[in-house]
JSON list of C-alpha atoms in Angstrom, two decimals:
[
{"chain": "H", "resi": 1163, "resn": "UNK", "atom": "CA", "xyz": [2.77, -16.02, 10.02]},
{"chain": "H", "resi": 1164, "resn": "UNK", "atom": "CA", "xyz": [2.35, -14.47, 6.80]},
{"chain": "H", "resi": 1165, "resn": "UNK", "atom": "CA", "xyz": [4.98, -12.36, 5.54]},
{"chain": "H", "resi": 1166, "resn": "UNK", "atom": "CA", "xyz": [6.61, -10.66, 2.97]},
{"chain": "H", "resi": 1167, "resn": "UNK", "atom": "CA", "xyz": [10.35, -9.96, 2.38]},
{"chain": "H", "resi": 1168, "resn": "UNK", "atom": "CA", "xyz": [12.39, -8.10, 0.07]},
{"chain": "H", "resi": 1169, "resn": "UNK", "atom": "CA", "xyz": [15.93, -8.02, -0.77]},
{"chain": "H", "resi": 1170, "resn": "UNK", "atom": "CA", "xyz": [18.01, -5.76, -0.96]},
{"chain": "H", "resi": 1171, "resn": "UNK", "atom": "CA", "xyz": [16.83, -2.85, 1.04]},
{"chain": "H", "resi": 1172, "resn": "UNK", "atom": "CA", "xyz": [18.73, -0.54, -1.10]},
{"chain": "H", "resi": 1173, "resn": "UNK", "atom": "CA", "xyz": [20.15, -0.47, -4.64]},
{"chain": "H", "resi": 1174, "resn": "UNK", "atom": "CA", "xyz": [22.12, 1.77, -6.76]},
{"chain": "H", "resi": 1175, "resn": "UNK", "atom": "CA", "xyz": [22.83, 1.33, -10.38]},
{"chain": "H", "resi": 1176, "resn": "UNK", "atom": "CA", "xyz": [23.92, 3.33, -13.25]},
{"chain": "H", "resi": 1177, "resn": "UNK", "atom": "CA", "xyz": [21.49, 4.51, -15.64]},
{"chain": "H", "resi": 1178, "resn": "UNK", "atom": "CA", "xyz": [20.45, 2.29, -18.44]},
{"chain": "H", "resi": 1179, "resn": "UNK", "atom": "CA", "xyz": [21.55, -1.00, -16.60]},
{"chain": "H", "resi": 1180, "resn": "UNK", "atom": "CA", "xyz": [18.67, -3.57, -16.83]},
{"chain": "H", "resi": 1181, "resn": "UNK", "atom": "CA", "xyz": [17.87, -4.39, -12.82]},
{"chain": "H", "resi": 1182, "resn": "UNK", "atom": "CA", "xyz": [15.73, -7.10, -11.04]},
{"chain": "H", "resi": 1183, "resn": "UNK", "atom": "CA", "xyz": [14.11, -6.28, -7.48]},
{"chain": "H", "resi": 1184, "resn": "UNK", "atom": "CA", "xyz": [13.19, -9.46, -4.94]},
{"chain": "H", "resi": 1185, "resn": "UNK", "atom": "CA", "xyz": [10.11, -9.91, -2.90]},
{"chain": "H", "resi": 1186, "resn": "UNK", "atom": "CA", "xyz": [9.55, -13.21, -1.17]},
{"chain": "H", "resi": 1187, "resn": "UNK", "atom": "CA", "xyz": [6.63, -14.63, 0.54]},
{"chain": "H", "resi": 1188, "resn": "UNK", "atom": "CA", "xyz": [5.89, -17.15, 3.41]},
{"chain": "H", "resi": 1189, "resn": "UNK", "atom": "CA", "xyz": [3.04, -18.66, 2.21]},
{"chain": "H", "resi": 1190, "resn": "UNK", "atom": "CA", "xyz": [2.07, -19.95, -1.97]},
{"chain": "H", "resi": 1191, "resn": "UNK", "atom": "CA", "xyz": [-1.73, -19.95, -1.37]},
{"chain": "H", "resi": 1192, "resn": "UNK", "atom": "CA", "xyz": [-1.79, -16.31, -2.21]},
{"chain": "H", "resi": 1193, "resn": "UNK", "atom": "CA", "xyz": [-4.88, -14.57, -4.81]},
{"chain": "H", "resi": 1194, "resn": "UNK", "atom": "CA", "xyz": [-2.24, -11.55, -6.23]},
{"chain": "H", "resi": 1195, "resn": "UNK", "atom": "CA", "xyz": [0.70, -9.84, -5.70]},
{"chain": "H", "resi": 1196, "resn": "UNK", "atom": "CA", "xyz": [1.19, -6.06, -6.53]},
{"chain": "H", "resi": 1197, "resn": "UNK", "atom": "CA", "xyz": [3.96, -4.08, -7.07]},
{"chain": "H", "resi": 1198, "resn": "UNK", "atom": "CA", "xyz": [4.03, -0.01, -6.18]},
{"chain": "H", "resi": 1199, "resn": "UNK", "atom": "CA", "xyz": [5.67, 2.94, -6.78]},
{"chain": "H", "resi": 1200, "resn": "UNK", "atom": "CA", "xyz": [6.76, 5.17, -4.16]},
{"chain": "H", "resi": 1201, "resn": "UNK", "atom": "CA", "xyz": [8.51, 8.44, -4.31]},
{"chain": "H", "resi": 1202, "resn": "UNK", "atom": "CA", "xyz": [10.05, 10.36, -1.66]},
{"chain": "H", "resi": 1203, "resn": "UNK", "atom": "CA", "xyz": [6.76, 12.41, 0.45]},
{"chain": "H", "resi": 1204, "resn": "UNK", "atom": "CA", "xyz": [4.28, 10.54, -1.79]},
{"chain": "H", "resi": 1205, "resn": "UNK", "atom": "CA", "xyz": [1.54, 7.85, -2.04]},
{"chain": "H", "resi": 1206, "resn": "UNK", "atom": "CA", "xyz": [2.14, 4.64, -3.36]},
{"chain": "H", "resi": 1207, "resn": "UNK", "atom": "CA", "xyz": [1.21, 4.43, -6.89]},
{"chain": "H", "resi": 1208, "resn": "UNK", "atom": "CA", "xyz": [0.13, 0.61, -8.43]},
{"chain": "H", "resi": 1209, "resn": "UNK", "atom": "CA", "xyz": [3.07, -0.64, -11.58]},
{"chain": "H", "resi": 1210, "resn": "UNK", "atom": "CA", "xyz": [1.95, -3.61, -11.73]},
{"chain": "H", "resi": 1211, "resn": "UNK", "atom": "CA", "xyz": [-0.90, -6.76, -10.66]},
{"chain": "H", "resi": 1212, "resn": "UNK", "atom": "CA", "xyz": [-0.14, -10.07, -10.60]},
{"chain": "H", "resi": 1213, "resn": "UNK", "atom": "CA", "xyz": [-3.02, -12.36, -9.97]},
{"chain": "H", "resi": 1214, "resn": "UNK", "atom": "CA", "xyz": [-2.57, -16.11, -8.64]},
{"chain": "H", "resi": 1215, "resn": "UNK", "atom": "CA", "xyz": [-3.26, -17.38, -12.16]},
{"chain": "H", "resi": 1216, "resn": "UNK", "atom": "CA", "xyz": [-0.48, -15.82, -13.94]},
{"chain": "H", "resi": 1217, "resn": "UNK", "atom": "CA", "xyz": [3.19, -15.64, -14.71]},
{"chain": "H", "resi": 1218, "resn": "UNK", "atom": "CA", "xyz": [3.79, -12.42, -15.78]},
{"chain": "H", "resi": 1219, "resn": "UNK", "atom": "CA", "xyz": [2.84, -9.16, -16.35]},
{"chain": "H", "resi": 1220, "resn": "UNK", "atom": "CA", "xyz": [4.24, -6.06, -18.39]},
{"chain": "H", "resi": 1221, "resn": "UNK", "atom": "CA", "xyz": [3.95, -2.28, -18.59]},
{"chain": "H", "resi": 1222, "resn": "UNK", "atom": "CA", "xyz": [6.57, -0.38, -20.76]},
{"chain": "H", "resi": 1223, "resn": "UNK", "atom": "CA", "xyz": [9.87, -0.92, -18.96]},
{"chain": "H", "resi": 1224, "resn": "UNK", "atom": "CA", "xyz": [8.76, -3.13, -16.76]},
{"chain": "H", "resi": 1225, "resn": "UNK", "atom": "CA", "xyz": [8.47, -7.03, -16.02]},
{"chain": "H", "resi": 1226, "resn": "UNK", "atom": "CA", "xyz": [6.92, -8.62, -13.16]},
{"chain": "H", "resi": 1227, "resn": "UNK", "atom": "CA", "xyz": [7.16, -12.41, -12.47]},
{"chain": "H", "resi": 1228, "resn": "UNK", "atom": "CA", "xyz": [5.19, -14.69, -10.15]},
{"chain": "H", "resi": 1229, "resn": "UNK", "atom": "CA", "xyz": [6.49, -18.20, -8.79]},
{"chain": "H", "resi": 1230, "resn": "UNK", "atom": "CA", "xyz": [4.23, -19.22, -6.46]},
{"chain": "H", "resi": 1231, "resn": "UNK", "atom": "CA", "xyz": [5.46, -22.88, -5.88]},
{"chain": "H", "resi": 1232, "resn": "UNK", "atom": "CA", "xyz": [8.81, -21.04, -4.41]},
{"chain": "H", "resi": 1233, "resn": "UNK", "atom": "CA", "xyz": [7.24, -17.97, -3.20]},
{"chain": "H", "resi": 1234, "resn": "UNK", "atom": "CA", "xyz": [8.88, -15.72, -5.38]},
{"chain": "H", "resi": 1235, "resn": "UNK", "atom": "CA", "xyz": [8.26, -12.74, -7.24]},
{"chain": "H", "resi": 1236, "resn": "UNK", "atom": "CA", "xyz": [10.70, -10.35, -9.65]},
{"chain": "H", "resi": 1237, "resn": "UNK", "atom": "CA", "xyz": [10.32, -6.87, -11.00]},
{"chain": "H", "resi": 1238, "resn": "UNK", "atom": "CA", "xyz": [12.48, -6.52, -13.97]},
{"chain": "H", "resi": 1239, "resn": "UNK", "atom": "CA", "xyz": [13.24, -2.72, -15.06]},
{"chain": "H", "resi": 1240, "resn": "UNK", "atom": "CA", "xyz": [14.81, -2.43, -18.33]},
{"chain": "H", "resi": 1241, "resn": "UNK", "atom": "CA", "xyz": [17.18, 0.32, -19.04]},
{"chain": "H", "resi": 1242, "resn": "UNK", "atom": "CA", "xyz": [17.12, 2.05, -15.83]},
{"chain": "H", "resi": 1243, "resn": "UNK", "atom": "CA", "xyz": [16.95, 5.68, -16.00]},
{"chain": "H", "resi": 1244, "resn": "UNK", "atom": "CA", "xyz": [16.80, 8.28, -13.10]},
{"chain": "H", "resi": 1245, "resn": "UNK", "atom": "CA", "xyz": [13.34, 9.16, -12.67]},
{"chain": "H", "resi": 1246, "resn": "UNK", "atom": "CA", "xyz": [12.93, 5.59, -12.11]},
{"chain": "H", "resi": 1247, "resn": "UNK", "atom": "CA", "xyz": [14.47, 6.07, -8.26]},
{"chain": "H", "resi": 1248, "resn": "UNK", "atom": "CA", "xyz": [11.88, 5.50, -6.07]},
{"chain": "H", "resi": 1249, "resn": "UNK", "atom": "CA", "xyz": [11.53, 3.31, -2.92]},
{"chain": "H", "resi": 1250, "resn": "UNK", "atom": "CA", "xyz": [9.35, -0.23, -4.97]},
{"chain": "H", "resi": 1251, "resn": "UNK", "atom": "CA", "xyz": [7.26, -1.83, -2.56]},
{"chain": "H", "resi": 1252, "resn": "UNK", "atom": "CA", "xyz": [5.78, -5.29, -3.04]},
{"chain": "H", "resi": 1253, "resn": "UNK", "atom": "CA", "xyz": [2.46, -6.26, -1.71]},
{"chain": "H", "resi": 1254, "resn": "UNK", "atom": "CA", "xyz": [0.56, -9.95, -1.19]},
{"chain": "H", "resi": 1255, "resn": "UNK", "atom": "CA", "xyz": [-2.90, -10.51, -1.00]},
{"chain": "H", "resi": 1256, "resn": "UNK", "atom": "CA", "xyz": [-3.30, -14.07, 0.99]},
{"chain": "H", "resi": 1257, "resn": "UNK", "atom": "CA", "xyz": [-5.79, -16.18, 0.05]},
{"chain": "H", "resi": 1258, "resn": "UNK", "atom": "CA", "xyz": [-8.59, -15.95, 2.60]},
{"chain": "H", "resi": 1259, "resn": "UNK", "atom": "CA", "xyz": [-7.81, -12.06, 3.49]},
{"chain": "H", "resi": 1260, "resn": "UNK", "atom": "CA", "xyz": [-10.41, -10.47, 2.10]},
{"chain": "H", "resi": 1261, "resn": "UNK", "atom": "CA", "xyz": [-8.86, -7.53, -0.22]},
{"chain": "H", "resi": 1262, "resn": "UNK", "atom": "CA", "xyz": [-5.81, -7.19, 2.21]},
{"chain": "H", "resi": 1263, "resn": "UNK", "atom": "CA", "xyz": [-2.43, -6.26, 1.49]},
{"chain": "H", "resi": 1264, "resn": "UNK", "atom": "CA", "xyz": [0.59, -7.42, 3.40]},
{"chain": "H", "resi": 1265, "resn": "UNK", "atom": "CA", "xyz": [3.40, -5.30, 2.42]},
{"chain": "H", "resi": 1266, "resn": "UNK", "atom": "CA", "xyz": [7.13, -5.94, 2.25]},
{"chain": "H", "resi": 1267, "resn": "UNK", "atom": "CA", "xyz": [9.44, -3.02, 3.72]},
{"chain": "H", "resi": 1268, "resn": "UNK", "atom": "CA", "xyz": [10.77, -1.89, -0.09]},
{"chain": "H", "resi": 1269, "resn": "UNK", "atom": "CA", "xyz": [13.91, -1.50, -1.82]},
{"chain": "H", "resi": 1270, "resn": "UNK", "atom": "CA", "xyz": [14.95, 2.03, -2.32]},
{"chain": "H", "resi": 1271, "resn": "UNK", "atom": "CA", "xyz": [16.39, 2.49, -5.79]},
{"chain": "H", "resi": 1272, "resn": "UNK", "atom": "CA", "xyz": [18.65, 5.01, -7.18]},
{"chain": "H", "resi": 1273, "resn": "UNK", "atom": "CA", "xyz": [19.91, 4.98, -10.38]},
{"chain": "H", "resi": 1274, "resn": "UNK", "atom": "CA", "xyz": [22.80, 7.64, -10.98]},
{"chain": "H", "resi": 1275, "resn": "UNK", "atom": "CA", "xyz": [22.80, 9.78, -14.10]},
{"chain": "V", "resi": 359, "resn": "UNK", "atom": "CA", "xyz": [-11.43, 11.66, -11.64]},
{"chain": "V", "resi": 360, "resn": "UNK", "atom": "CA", "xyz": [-9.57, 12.66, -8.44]},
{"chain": "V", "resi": 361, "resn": "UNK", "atom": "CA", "xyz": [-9.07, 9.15, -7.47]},
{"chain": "V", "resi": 362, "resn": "UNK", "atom": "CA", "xyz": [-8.13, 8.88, -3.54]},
{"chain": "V", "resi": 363, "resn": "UNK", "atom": "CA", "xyz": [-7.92, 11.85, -1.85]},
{"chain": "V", "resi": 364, "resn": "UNK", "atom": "CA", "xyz": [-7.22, 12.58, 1.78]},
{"chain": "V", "resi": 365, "resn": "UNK", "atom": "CA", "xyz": [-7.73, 15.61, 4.09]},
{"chain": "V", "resi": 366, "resn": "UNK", "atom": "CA", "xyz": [-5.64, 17.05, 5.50]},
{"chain": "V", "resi": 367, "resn": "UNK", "atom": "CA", "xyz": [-2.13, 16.75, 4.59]},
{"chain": "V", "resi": 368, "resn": "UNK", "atom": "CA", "xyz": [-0.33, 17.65, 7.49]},
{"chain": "V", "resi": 369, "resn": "UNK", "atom": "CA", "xyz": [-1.70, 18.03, 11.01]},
{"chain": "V", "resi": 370, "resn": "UNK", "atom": "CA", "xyz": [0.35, 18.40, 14.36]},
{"chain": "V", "resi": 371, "resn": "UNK", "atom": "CA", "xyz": [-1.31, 17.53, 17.75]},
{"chain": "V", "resi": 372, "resn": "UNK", "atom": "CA", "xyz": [-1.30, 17.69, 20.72]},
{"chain": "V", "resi": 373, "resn": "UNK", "atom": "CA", "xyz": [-0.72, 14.45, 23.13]},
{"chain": "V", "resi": 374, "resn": "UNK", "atom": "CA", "xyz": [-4.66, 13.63, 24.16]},
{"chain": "V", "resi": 375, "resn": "UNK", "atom": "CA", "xyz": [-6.26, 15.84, 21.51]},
{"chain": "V", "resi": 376, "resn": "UNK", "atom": "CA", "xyz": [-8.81, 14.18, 18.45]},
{"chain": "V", "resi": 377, "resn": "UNK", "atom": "CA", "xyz": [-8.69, 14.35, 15.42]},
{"chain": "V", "resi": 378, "resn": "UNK", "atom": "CA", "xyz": [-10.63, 12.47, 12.58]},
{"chain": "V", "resi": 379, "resn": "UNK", "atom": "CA", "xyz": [-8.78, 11.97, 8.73]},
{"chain": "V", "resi": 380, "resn": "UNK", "atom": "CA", "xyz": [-11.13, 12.24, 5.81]},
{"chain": "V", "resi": 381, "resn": "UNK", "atom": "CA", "xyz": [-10.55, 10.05, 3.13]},
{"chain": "V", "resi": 382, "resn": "UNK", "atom": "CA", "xyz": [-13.15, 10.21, -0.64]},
{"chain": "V", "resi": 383, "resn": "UNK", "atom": "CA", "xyz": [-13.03, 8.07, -3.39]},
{"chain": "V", "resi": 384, "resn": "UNK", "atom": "CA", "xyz": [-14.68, 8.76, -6.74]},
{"chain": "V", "resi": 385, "resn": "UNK", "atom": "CA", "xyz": [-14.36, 5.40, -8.67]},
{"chain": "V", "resi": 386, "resn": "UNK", "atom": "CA", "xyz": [-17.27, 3.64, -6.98]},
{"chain": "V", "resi": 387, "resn": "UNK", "atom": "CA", "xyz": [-15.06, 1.26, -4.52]},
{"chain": "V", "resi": 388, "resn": "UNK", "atom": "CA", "xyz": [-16.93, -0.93, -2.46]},
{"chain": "V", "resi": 389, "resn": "UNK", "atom": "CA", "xyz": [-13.61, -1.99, -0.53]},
{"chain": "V", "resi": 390, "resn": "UNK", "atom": "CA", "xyz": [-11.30, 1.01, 1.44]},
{"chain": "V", "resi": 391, "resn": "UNK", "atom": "CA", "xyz": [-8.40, 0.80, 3.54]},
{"chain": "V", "resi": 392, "resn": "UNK", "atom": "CA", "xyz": [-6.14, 2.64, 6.27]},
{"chain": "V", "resi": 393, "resn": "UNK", "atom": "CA", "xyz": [-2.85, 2.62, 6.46]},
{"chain": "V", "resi": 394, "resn": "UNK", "atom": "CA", "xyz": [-0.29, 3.19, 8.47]},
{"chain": "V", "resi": 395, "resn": "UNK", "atom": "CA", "xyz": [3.50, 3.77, 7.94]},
{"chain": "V", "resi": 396, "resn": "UNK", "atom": "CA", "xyz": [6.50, 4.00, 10.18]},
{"chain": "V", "resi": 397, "resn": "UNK", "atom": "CA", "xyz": [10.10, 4.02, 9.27]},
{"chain": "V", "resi": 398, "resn": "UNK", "atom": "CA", "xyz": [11.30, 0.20, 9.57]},
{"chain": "V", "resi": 399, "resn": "UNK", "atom": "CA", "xyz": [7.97, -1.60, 10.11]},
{"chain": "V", "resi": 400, "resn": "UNK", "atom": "CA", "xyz": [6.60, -0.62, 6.39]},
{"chain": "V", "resi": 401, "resn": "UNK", "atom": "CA", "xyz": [3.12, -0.52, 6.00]},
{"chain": "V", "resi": 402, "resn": "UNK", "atom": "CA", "xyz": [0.18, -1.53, 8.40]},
{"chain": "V", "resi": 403, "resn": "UNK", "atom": "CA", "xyz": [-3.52, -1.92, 7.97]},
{"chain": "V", "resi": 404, "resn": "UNK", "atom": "CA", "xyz": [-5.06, 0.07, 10.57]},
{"chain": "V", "resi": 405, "resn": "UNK", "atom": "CA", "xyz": [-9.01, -0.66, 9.76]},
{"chain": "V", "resi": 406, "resn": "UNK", "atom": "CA", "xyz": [-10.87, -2.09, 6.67]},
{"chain": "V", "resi": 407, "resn": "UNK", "atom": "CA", "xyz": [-14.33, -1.55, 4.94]},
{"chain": "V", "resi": 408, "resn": "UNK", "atom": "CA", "xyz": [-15.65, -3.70, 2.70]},
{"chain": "V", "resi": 409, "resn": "UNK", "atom": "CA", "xyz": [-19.02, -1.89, 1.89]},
{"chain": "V", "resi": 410, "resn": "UNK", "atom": "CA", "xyz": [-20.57, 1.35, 3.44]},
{"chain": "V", "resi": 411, "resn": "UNK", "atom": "CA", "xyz": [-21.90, 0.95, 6.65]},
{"chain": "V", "resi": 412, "resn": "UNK", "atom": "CA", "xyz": [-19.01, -2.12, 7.33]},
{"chain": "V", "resi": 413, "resn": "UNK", "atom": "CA", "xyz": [-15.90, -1.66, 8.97]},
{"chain": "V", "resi": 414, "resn": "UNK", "atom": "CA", "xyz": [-13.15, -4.29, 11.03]},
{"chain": "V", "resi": 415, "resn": "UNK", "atom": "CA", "xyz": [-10.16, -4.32, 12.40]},
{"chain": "V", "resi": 416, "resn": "UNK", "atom": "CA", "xyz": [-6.90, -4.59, 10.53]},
{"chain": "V", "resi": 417, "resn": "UNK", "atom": "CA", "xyz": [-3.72, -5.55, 12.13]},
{"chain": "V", "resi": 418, "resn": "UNK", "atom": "CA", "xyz": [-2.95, -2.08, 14.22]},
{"chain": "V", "resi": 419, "resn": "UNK", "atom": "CA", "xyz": [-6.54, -1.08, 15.36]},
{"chain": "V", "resi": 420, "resn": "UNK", "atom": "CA", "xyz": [-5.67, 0.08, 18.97]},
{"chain": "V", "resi": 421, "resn": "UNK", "atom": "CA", "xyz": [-6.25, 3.87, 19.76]},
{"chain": "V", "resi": 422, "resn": "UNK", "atom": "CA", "xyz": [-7.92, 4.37, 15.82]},
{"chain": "V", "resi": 423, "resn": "UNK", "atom": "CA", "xyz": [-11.77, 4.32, 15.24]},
{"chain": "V", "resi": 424, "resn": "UNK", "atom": "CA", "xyz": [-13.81, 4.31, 11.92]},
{"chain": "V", "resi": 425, "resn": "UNK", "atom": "CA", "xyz": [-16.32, 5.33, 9.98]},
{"chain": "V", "resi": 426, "resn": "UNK", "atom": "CA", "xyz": [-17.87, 4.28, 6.40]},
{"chain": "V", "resi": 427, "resn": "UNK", "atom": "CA", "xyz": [-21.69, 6.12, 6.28]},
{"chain": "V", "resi": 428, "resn": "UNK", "atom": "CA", "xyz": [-21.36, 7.05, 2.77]},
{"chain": "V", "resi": 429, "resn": "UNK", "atom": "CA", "xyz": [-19.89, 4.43, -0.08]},
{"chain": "V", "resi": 430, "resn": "UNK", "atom": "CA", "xyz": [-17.69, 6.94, -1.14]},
{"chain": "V", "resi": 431, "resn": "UNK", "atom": "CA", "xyz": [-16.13, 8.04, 2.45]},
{"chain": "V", "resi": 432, "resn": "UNK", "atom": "CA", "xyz": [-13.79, 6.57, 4.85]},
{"chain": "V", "resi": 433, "resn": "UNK", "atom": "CA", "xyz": [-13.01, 8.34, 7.99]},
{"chain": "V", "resi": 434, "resn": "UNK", "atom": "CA", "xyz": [-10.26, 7.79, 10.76]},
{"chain": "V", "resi": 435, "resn": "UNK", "atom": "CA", "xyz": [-10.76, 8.94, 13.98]},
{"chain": "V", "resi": 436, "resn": "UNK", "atom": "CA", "xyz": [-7.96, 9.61, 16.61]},
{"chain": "V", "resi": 437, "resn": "UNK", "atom": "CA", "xyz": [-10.19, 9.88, 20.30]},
{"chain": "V", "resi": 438, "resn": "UNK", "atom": "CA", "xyz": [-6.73, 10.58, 22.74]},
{"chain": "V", "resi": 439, "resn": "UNK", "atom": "CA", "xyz": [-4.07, 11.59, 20.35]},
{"chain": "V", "resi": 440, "resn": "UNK", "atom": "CA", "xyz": [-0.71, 9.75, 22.07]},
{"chain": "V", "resi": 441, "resn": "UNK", "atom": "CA", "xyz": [3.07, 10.17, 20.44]},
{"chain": "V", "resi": 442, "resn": "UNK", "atom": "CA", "xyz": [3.12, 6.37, 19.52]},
{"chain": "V", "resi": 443, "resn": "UNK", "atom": "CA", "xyz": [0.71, 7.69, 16.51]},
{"chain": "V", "resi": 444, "resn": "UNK", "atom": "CA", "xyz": [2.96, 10.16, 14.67]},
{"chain": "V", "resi": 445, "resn": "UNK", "atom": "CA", "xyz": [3.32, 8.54, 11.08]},
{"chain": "V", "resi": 446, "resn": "UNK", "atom": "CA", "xyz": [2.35, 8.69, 7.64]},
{"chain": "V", "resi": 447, "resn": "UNK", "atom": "CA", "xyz": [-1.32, 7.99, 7.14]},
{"chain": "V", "resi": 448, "resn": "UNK", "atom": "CA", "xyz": [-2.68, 6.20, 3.82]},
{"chain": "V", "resi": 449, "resn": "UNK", "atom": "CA", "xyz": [-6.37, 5.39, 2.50]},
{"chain": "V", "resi": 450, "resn": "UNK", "atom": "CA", "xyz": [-6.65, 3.34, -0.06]},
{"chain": "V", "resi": 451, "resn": "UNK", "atom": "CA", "xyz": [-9.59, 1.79, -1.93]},
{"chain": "V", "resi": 452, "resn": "UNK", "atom": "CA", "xyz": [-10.41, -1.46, -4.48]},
{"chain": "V", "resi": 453, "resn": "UNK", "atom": "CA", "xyz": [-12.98, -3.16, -6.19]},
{"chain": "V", "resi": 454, "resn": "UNK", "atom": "CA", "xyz": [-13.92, -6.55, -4.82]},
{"chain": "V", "resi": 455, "resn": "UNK", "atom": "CA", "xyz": [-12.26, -9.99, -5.42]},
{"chain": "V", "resi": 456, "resn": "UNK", "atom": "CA", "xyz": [-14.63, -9.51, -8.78]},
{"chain": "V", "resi": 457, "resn": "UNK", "atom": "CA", "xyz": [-12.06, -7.47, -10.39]},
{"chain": "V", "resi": 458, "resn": "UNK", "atom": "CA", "xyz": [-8.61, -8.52, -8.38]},
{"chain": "V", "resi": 459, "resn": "UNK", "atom": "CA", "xyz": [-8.89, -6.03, -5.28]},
{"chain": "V", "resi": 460, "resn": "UNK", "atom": "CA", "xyz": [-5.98, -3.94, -7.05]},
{"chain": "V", "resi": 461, "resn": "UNK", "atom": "CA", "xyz": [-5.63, -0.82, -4.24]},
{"chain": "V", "resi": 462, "resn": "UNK", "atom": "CA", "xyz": [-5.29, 2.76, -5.28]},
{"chain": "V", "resi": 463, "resn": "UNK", "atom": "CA", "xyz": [-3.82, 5.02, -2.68]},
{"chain": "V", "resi": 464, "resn": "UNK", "atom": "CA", "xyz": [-4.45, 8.62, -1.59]},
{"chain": "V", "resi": 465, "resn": "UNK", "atom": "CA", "xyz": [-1.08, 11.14, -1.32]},
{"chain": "V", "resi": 466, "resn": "UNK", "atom": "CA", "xyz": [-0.73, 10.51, 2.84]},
{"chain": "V", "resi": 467, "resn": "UNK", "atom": "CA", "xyz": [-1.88, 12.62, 5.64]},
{"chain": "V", "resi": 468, "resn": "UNK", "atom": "CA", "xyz": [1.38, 13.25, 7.44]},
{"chain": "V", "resi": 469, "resn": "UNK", "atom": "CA", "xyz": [0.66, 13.56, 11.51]},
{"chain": "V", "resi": 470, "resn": "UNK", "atom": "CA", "xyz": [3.11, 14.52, 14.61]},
{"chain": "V", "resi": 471, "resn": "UNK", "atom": "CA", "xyz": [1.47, 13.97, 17.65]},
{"chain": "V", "resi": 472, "resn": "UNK", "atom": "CA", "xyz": [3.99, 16.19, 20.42]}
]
């Protein structure tokens, strides 16, 4: 079955500590991986997309990573501040699923002032 | 732009009552999605579309029904509201594999079925 995991479920920090959130995935033959945004009452905004092809990808503060041989990806956030709290969900496109998502069940983030 | 929007935002019903969720995209998205989202079993993909006038099943389709007549339109319909569908609802659309099927999400239609 093809899943998606991530770990921890929840995370605080400190602000400006440099963080890394897990997802892990059941199966490599995968076309992307996305990373969201989610804040409390809200829709899920897109950081980051990370297709099969690539490594990495950047926006501003943040770092994604893909390792598909060990079915890993990172988000990296550098110096965490706290409107960065938000639940970060991580999503997998399988290869053969036509456009859909399998999500993981997020880590919730807070990073204290 | 308005991206994804989603109408309404709130709606409480009653068990066995309808109810259909509107959901409009203005970026030309052949591809749109439903979503549902429950406390501890993250999201689920109720019904797909991958063109108007195309719809299938996603992995929760029991008790939801769908409808893509215009390109820019995706609606969910609810025919015998029951409890077991109080959640968040999302819509969400992408271009095809073309362009990396990145998804953009509405805000949620939030629904209590009592």
């Amino acid at each position: 079955k093809q899943e998606v995991t991530q770990i921890p479920a929840a995370l605080s920090v400190p602000e400006g500590e440099n963080l890394v959130l897990n997802c892990s995935f059941t199966d490599s033959a995968i076309y992307n991986l996305q990373w969201f945004r989610q804040d409390p009452g809200k829709g899920l905004t897109s950081l980051l997309l990370i297709q099969s092809s690539q490594r990495e990808q950047t926006s501003g503060r943040l770092n994604a990573s893909l390792d598909k041989s060990s079915g890993r990806s990172t988000l990296y956030i550098a110096a965490s501040q706290p409107g960065d709290s938000a639940t970060y969900l991580c999503a997998v496109h399988f290869s053969g699923n036509t456009g859909k998502l399998i999500f993981g069940q997020g880590t919730t983030l807070q990073v204290k002032p | 732009n308005a991206g994804v929007t989603q109408t309404p935002k709130f709606r409480v019903l009653k068990t066995g009552q309808s109810m259909t969720l509107l959901c409009a995209q203005d970026m030309n998205h052949e591809y749109m999605y439903w979503y549902r989202q429950d406390p501890g079993m993250g999201l689920r993909l109720i019904h797909y579309s991958v063109g108007e006038g195309t719809t299938a099943k996603g992995e929760v389709p029991d008790g939801y029904n769908v409808s893509r007549l215009k390109k820019q339109n995706f609606l969910l319909g609810l025919e015998s509201a029951a409890p077991s569908q109080t959640s968040v609802y999302f819509c969400a659309s992408s271009y095809d594999g073309t362009s990396g099927y990145e998804q953009y999400f509405g805000p949620g239609t939030r629904l209590t079925v009592t």
